Structure formats: C-alpha cells, structure tokens
mmCIF file of C-alpha atoms in Angstrom:
data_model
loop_
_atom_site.group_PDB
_atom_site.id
_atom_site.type_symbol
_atom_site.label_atom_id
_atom_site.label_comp_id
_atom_site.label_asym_id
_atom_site.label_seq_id
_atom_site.Cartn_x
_atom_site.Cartn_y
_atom_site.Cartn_z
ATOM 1 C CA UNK A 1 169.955 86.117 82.965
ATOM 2 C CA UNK A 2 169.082 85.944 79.446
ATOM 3 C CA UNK A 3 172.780 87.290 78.130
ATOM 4 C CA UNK A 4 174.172 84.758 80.754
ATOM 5 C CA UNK A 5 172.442 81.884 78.838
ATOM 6 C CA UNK A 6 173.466 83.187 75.867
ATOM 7 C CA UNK A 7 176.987 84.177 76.736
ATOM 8 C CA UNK A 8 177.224 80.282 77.933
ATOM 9 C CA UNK A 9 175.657 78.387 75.311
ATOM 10 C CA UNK A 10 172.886 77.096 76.934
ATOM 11 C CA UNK A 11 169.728 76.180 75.267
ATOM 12 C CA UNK A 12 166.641 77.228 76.966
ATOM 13 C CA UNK A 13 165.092 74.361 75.739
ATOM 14 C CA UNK A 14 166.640 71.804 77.609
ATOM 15 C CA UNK A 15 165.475 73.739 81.004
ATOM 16 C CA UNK A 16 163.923 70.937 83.217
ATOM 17 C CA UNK A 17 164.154 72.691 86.514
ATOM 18 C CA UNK A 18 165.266 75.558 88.743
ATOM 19 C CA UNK A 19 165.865 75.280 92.080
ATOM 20 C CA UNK A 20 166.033 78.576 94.683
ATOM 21 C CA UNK A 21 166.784 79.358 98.184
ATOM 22 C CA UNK A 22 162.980 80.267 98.592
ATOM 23 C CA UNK A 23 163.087 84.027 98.794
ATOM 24 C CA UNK A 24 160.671 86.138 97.329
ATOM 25 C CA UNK A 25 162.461 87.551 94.671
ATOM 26 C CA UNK A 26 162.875 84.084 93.742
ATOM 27 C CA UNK A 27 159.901 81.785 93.961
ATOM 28 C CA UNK A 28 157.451 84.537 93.312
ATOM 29 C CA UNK A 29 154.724 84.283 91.250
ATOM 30 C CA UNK A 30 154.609 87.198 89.583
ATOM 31 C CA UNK A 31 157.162 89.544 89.790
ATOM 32 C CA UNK A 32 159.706 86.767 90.982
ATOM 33 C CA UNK A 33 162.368 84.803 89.191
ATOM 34 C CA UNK A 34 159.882 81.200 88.613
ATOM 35 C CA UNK A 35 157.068 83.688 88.088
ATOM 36 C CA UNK A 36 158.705 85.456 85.320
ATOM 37 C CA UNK A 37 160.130 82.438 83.491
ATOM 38 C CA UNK A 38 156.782 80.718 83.606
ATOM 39 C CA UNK A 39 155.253 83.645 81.825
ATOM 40 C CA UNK A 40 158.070 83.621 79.186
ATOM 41 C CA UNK A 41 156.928 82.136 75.949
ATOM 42 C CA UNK A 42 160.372 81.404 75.364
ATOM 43 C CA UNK A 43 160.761 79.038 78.389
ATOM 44 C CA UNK A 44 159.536 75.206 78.374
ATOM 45 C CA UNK A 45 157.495 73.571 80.749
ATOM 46 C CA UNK A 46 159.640 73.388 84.122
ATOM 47 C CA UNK A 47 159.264 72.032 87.506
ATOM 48 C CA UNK A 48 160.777 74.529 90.529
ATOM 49 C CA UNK A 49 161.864 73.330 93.874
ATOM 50 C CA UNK A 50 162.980 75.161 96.942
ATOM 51 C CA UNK A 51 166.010 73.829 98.019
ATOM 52 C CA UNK A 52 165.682 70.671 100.401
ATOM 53 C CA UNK A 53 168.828 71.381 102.368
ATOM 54 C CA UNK A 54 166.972 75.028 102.885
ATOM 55 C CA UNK A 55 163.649 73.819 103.362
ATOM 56 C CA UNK A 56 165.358 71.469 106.284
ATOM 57 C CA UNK A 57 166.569 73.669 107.749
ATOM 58 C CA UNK A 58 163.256 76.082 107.791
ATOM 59 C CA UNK A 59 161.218 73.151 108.995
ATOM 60 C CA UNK A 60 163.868 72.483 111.975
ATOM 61 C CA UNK A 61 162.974 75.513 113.510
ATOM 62 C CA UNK A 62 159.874 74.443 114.642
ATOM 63 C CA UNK A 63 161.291 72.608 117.258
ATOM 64 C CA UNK A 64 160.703 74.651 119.905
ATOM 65 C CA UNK A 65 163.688 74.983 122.304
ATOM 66 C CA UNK A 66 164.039 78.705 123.509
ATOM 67 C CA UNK A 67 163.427 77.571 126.998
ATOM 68 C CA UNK A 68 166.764 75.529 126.206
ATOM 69 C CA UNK A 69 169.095 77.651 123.881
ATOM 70 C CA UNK A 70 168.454 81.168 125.358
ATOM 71 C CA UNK A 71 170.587 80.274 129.012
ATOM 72 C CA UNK A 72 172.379 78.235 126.631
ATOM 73 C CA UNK A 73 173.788 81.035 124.408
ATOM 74 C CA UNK A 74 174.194 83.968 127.173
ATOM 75 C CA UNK A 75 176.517 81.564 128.791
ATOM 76 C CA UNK A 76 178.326 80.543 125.815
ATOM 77 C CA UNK A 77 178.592 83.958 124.798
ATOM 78 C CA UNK A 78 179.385 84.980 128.336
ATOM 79 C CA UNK A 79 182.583 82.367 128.098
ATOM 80 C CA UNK A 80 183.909 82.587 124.600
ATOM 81 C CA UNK A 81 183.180 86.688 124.043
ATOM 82 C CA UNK A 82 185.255 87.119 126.856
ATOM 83 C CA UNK A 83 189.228 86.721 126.617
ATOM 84 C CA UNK A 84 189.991 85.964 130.569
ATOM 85 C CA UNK A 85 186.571 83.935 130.721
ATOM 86 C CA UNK A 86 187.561 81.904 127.863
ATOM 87 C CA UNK A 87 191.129 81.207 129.550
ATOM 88 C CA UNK A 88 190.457 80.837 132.939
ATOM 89 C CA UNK A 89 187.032 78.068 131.139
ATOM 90 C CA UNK A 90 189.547 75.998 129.385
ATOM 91 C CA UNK A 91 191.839 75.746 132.521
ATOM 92 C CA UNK A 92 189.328 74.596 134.732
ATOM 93 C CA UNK A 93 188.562 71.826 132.263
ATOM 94 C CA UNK A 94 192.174 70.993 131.794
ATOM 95 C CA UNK A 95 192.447 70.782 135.556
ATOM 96 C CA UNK A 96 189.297 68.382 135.919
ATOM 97 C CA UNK A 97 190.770 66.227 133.365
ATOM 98 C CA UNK A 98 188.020 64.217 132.791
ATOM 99 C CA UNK A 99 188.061 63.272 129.493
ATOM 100 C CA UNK A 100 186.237 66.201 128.719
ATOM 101 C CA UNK A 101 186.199 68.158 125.318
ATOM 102 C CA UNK A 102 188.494 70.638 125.411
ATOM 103 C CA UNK A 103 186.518 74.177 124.760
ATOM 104 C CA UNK A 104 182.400 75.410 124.242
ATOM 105 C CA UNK A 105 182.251 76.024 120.122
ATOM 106 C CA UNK A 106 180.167 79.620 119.340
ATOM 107 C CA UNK A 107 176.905 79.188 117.836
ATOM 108 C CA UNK A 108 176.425 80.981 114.034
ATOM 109 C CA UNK A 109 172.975 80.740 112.832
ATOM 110 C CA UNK A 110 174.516 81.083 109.428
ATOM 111 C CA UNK A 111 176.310 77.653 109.563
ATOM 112 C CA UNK A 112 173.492 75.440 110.131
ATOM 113 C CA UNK A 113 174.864 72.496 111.846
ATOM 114 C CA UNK A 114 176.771 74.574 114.925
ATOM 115 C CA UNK A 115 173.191 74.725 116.280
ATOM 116 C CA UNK A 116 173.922 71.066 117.196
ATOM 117 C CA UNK A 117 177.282 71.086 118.510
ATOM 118 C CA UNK A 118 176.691 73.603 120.541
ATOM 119 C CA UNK A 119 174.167 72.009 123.421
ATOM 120 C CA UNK A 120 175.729 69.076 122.661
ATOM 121 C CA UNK A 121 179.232 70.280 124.146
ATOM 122 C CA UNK A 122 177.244 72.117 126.445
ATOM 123 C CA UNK A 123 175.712 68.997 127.926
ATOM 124 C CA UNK A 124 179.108 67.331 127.919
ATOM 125 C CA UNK A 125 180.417 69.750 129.911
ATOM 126 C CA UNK A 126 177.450 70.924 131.882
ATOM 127 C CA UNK A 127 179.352 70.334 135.185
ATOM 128 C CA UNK A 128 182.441 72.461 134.411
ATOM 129 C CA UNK A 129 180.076 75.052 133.051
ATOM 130 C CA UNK A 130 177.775 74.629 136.680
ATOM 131 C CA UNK A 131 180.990 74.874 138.450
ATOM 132 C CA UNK A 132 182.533 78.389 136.186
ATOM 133 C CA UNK A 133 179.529 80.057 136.786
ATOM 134 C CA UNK A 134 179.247 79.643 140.597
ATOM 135 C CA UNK A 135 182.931 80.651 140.648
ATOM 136 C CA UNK A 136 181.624 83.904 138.793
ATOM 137 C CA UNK A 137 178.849 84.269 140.752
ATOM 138 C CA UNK A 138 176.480 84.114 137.764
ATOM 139 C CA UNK A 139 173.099 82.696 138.818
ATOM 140 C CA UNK A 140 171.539 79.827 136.477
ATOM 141 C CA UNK A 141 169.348 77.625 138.564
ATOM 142 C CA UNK A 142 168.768 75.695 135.568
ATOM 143 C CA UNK A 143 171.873 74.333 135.619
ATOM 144 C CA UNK A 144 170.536 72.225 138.816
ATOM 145 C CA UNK A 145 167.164 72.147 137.419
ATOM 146 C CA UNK A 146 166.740 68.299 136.480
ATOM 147 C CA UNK A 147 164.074 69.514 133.915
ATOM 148 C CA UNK A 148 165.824 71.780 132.025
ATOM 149 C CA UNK A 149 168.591 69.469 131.917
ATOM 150 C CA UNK A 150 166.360 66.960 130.341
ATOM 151 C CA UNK A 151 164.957 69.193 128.263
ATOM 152 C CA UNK A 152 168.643 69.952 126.677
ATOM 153 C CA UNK A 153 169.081 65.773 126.036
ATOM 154 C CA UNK A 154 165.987 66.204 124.395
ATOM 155 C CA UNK A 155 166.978 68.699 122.390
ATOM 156 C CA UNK A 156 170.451 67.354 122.047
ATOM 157 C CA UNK A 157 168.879 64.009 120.585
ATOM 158 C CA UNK A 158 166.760 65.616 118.143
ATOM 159 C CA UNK A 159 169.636 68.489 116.358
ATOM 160 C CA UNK A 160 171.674 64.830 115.989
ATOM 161 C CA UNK A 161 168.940 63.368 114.259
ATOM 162 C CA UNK A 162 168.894 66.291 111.706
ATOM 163 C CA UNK A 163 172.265 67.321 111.472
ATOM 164 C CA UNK A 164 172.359 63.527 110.101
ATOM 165 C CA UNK A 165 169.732 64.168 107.945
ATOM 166 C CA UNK A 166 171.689 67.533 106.564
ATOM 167 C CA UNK A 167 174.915 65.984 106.233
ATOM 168 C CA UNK A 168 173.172 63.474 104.328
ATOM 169 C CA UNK A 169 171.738 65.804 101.910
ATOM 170 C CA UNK A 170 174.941 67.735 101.203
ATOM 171 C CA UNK A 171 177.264 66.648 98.053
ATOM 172 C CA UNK A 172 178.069 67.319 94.739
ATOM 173 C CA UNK A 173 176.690 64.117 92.971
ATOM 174 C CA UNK A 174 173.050 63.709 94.252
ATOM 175 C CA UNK A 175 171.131 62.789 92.185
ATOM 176 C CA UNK A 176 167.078 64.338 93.035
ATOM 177 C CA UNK A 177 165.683 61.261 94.119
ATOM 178 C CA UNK A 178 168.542 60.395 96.687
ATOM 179 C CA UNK A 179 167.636 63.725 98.228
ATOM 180 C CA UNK A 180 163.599 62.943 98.620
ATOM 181 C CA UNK A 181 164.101 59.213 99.614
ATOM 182 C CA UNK A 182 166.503 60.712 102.384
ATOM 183 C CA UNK A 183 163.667 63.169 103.392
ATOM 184 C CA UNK A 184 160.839 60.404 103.481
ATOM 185 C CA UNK A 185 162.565 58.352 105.394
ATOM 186 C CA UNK A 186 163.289 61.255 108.070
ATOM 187 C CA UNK A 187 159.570 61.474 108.359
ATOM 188 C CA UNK A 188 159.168 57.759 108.744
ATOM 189 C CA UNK A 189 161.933 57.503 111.493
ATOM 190 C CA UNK A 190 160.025 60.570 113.359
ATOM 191 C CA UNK A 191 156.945 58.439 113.392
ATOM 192 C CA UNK A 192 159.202 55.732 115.596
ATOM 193 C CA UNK A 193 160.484 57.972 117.420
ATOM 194 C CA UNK A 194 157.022 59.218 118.721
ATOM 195 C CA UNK A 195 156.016 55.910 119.083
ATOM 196 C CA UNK A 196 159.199 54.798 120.840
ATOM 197 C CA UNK A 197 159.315 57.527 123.293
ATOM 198 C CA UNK A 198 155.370 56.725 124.113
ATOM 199 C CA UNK A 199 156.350 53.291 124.959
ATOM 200 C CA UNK A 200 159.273 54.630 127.312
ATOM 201 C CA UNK A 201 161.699 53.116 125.236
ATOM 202 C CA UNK A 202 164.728 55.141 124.091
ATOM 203 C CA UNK A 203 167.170 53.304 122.404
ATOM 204 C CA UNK A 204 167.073 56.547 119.504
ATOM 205 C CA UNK A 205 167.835 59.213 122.606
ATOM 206 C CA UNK A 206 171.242 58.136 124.539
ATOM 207 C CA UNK A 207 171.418 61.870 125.707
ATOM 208 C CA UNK A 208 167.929 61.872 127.161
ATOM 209 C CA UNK A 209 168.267 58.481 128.512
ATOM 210 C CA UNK A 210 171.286 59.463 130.536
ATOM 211 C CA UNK A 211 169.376 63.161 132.005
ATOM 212 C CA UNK A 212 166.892 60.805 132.909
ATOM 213 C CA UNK A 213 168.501 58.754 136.001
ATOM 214 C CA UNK A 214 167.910 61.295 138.248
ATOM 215 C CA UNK A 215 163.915 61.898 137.533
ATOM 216 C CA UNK A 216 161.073 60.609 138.894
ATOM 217 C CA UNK A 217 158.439 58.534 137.300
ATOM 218 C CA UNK A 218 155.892 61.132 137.264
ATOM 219 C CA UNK A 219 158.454 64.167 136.210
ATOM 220 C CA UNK A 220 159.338 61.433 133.153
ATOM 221 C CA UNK A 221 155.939 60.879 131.875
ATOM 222 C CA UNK A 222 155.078 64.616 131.814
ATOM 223 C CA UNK A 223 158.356 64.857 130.032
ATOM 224 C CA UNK A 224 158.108 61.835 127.543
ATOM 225 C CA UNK A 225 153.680 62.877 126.615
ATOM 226 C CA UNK A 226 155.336 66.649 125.903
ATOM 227 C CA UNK A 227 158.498 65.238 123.653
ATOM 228 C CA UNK A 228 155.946 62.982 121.772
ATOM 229 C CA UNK A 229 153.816 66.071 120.928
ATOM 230 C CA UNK A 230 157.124 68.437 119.781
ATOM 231 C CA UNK A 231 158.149 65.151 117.751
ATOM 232 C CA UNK A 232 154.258 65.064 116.621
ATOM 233 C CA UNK A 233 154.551 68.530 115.231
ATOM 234 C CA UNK A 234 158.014 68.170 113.637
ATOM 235 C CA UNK A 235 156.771 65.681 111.289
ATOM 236 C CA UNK A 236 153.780 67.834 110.480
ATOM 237 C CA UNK A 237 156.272 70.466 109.996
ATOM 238 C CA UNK A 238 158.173 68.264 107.672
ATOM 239 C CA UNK A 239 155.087 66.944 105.823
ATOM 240 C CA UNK A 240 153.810 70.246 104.943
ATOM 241 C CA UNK A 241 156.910 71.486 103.806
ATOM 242 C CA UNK A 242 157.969 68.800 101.240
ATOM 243 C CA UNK A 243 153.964 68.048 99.739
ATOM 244 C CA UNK A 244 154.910 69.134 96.227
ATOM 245 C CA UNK A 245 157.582 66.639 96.703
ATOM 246 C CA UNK A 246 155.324 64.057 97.834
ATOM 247 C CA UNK A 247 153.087 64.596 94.923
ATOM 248 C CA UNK A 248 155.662 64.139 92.365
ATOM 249 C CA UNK A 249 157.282 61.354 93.915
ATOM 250 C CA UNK A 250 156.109 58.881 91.790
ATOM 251 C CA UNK A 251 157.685 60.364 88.956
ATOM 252 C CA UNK A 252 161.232 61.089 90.575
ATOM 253 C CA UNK A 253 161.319 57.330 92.221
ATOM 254 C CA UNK A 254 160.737 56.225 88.538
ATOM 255 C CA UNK A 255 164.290 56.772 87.591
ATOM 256 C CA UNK A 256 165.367 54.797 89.900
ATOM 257 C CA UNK A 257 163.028 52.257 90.588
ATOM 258 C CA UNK A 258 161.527 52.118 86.901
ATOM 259 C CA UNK A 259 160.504 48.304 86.809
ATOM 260 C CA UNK A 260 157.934 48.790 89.564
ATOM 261 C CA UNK A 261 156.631 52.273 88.621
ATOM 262 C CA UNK A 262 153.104 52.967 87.474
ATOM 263 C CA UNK A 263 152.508 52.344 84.025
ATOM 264 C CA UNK A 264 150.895 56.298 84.352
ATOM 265 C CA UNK A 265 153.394 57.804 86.601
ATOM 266 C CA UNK A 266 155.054 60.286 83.941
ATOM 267 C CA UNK A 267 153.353 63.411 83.357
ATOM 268 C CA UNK A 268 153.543 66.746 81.512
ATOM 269 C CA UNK A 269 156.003 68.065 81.442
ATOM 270 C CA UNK A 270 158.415 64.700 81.873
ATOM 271 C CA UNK A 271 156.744 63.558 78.809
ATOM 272 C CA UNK A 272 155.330 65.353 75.852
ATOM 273 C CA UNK A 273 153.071 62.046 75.037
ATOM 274 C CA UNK A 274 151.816 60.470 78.333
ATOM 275 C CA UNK A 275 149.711 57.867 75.901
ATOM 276 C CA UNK A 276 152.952 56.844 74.101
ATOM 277 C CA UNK A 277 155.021 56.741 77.640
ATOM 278 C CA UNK A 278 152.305 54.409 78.928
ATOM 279 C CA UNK A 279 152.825 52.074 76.081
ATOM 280 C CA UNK A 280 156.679 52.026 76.481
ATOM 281 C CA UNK A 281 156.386 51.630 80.321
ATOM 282 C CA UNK A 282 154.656 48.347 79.723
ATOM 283 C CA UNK A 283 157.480 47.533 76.893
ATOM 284 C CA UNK A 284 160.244 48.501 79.069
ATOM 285 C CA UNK A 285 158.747 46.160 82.296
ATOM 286 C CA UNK A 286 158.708 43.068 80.369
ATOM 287 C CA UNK A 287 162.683 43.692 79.164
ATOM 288 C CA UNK A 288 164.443 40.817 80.357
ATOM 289 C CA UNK A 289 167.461 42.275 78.970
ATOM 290 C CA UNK A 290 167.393 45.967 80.926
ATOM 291 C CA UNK A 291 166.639 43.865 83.765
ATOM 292 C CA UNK A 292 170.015 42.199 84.206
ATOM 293 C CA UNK A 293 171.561 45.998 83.090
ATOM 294 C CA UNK A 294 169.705 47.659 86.108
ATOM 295 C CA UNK A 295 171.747 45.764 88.817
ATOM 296 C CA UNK A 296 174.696 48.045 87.365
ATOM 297 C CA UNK A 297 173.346 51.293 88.990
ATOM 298 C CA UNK A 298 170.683 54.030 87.555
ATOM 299 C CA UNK A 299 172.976 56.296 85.264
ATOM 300 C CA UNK A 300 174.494 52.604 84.013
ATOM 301 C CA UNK A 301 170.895 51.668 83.073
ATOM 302 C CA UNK A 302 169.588 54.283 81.707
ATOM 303 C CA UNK A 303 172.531 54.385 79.336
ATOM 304 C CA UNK A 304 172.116 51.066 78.159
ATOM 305 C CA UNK A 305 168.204 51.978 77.385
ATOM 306 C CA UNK A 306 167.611 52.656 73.242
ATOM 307 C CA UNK A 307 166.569 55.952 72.321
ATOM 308 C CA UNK A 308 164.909 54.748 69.457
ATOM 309 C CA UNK A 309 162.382 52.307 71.019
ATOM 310 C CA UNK A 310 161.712 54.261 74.611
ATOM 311 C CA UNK A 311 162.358 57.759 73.088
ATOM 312 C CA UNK A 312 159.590 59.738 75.903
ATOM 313 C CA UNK A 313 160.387 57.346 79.017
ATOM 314 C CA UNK A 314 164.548 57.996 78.146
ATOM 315 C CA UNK A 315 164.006 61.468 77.760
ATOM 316 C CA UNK A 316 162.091 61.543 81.157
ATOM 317 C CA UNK A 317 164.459 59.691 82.975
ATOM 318 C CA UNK A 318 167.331 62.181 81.634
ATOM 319 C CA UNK A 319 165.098 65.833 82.428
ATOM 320 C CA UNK A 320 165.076 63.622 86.430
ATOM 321 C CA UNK A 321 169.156 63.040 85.754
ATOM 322 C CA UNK A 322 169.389 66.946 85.109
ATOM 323 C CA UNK A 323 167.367 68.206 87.967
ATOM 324 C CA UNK A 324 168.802 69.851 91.051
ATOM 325 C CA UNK A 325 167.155 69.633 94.653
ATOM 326 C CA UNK A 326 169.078 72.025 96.158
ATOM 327 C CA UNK A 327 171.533 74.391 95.662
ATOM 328 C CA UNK A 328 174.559 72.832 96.870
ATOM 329 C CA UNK A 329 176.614 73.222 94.183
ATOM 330 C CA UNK A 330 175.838 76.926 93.773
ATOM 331 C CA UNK A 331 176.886 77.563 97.031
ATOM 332 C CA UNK A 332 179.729 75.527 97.426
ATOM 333 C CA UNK A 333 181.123 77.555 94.630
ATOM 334 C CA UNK A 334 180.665 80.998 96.638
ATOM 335 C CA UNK A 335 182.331 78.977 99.519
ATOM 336 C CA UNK A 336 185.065 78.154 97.327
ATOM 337 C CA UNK A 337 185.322 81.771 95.831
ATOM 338 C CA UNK A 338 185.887 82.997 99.532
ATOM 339 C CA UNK A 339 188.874 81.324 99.626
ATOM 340 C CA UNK A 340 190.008 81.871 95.660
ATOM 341 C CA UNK A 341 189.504 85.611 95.370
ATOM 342 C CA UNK A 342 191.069 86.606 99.410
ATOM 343 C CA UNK A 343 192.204 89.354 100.490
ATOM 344 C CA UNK A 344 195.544 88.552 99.770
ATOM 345 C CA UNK A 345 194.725 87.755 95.965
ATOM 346 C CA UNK A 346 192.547 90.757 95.400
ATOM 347 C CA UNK A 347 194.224 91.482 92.017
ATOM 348 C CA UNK A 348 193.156 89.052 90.166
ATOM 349 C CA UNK A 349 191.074 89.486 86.812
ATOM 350 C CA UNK A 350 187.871 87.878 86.043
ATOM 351 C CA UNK A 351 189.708 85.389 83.858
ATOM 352 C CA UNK A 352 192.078 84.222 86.397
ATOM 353 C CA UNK A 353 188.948 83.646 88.926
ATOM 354 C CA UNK A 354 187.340 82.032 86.493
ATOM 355 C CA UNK A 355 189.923 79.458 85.623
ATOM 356 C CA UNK A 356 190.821 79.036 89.381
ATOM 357 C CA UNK A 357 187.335 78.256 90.273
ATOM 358 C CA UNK A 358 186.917 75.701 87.636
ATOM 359 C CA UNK A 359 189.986 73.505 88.797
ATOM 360 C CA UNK A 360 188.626 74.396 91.904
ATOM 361 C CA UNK A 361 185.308 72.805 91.561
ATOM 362 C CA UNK A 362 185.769 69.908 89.251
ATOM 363 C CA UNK A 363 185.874 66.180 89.793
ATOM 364 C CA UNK A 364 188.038 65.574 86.643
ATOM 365 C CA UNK A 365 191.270 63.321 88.135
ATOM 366 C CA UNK A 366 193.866 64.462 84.903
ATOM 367 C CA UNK A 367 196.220 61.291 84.655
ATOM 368 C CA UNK A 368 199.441 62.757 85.586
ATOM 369 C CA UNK A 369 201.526 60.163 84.971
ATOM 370 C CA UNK A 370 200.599 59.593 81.088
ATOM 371 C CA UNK A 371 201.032 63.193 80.970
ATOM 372 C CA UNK A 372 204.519 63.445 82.559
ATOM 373 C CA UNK A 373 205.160 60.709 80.350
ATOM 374 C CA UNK A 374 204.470 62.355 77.167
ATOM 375 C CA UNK A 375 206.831 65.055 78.204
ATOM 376 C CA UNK A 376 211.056 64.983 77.727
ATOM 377 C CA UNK A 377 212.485 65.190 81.095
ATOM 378 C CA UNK A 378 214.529 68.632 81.382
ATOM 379 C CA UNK A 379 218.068 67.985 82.837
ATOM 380 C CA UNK A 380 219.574 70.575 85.060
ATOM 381 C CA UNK A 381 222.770 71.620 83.824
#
C-alpha cells in the first residue's frame, strides 16, 4: 500500500479517512488494515467508516422473512432453472393477458436490490404462479394461505422502502453528509411507520393494504402488533449499526449546515486547535457576507470562505469534503473493469486498462466542438 501511495503521489498527510467493506482483514484492530495504519507513526489522525451502502445492507437482514422467501425461491428457482418450466410460465402469462409483467426475475444475493424485485413480481403474479404449480402438481398451500400472502405485502412494502434508501445512497458525487442525513431520516420514517401501522393506517404499505381485503379483523391485528415489532427491531437494527455515525454527526452536518452548528462541534482530529476553531465559529456566525454566499450550495460556500481568517474551521470543512462513506466509487470501478478488460479484450496491457478505465470513470465533458474547431478539416481526395 505504501509503494502505491508513493507510486501515485499521494501525501499521507492529507489522509482524513478510509472507508472498508467491514471485513476483518480490514477494520481490524490489530492485525487489520485501520489497525495497522493507526499504529503507523507515519499516518495522521483519521476517522474510518464501514461503508453505509454495506452496513445497509447488513442491517436489512434482520428483517426476518424466511417464512416468506424460502417457498418463494424454490419456486422461482423451480420456474426459471428449468428451460420447459420457464417457457411453458411465460405462455401461461401471455395467455392470461392481464396486464401482467412478463417473466419471475432470479434472485442473486450478490446484487443487493434483486432481493426486492423478486417477491415483488412474485406477488404480482401470485395467481399465474398458484395456477403453474397446480398444473405441475407442486403442492404450496401457502399460495392460498391468506397469511402468508400478507406476510409477502409485508415484506414486499418494507424491501421498497430500502431499496429506496440504497438507490439513494449510490452515486459518484456524495458528499458524506448526504449519505448520513439519508440514513437518519430512514430511521425517522421507520418510527412512522410503526406508529402508522399501530393506528391501522397504511397509506406507507399499498402491497399490504391490498393482501389485506380478504382478512379478518382479528387475523389483521395479530398481523399489524407482529409487523410493528419486526419494524421495532429494524430500527434498533439500524440504530446500532450507524452509532459512530450518530456520534460524529455534529461534526459532518457542520459542513453543511455551519451557521447553526455548535460553537464546540469540531474535534480532534477535524481541527488541530479546538480553542482557536471555537473562536472562528463565533466569527464565521456573525458573517453577514458568507451568509448571502451559502444560498449558492456547500462546495460554493466553502470556497468563498478566507483561508487566512478561518484557517482550522476551512480546513475542517475540506478533511469532511474529502471523506468517503462508502465505497461506491471503488466498486463501480471493478464493475466497470468487468466490462473494459472482457474476454474478448484479454490482450490488453496494464497501460491500455489503465487509460480505458480513466475515460471510463471520469465526469470530465471535453468540449468537442472547440476542439474540432482548432483542427483543419481533412478533405477526401
């Protein structure tokens, strides 16, 4: 790692964060990657994160739904593993023509958000599916179990809500505190939802609201006091997970919100001289000036702010501009590697996959008319 550094240019220095997928190897705290670095006398102070998309991810696996996806995925697996199944599936749909979707997608546990497209085609077309199996003579009573079928809205509902929430945390230009205020406010919304769902309303679960037409009063309220409880633990789930991030929050929402921060909010390592950052938070809240700059957006602001009179507070704000919550971007590039360096481009040297990865990956627009401009046009003869 160290040659890499070198080989790139990069000054340790100017480390302000590293963020990992969370393994072992990685976040360890003595033998691992953060572990290792911290011990390094040639390392600065640093803050580490696990990734948030990762840690998402981890923490939506404590809805429990087993009961749900296991018939789920032995008969999706049962229709698309099977050429004549998978035929004689889509036919049948084609000849209810319905509206219906057109095929059952496979679930990957790699690729994150299929875990939510897949009961929510399945509930789409639960009747085809009822009526397939019967033909097959494959027995799934619950299929016709009213229960279980609310139990897959449920669940339906909820992968929605977080493949939202995923989505939303995915992209090349987010900056650390758009990824925690997008977190928080999942763990807000799961405290309506509880609450909604206790109150029999629910305008957040059009799924579940539709399963439950056909159940009784009494079958409901068992149902809605046992959704409340797995909604309960989710946001436990999700609490526990991101408290390091609730801890530091003051001090990431401070880029962004720095006019109504805590005069105290920046700590070591964000500041070398918390004293002297006090002092210049106080300053930089009575700036009339910055003020009327800050409508512009953050990175616009912070721009405009003078080294030379808010030298700890700017340098702060710019470690927060440099951090990474997740790993995104690192991944993305592996994504886009895949695709670079195929099997039918297997030949190509390190410097040609190097180059073809960077035009790959960048968000440089080149003007290409100024360029064709600049150039004398070539006549055929």
């Amino acid at each position: 790692m160290m040659s890499a550094f070198a080989k790139a240019n990069l000054p340790i220095a100017k480390l302000t964060a590293i963020a990992t997928d969370g393994a072992p190897a990685m976040i360890g705290s003595v033998n691992g990657l953060v572990g290792l670095c911290k011990t390094d006398q040639t390392f600065p102070d640093f803050w580490n994160f696990h990734c948030i998309i990762h840690r998402e991810q981890l923490v939506s696996k404590s809805l429990n739904s087993d009961n749900v996806m296991k018939p789920v995925m032995e008969i999706v697996n049962y229709i698309r593993t099977h050429a004549l199944n998978h035929r004689q599936f889509r036919s049948l749909i084609a000849e209810l023509d319905q509206g219906l979707p057109g095929d059952l997608p496979l679930h990957c546990t790699v690729r994150w958000l299929s875990k939510g497209k897949v009961p929510s085609r399945f509930f789409e077309l639960l009747d085809a599916v009822k009526l397939f199996m019967e033909e097959k003579g494959k027995d799934y009573p619950e299929l016709s179990d009213l229960e279980w079928i609310m139990d897959l809205a449920f669940l339906v509902d909820m992968l929605c809500h977080l493949d939202k929430l995923n989505l939303t945390l995915q992209g090349k230009l987010k900056m650390l505190p758009d990824l925690v205020q997008c977190v928080f406010a999942f763990i807000n919304k799961l405290k309506l939802f509880k609450t909604q769902i206790q109150k029999k309303d629910l305008t957040h679960f059009s799924t579940l609201l539709k399963a439950s037409e056909h159940v009784t009063s009494a079958a409901l309220k068992k149902k809605r006091d046992r959704y409340a409880t797995l909604i309960d633990n989710l946001h436990e789930s999700f609490v526990t997970r991101f408290r390091d991030l609730q801890l530091k929050r003051p001090q990431i929402t401070f880029l962004v919100d720095p006019f109504n921060a805590e005069m105290d909010c920046l700590k070591i390592p964000l500041v070398t001289d918390e004293a002297a950052a006090e002092l210049e938070m106080i300053d930089l809240c009575e700036e009339d000036q910055l003020k009327a700059v800050f409508r512009e957006g953050t990175i616009e602001f912070w721009k405009r702010v003078p080294m030379e009179k808010y030298p700890n507070i700017k340098r702060a704000a710019l470690k927060i501009l440099s951090m990474f919550g997740s790993t995104y971007v690192c991944e993305s590039v592996f994504s886009t590697l895949k695709h670079v360096k195929s099997k039918h481009r297997s030949v190509l040297t390190d410097t040609h996959v190097k180059e073809l990865l960077r035009v790959a990956t960048t968000e440089y627009k080149p003007d290409l008319r100024r360029i064709v401009h600049d150039k004398e046009c070539q006549k055929s003869h």
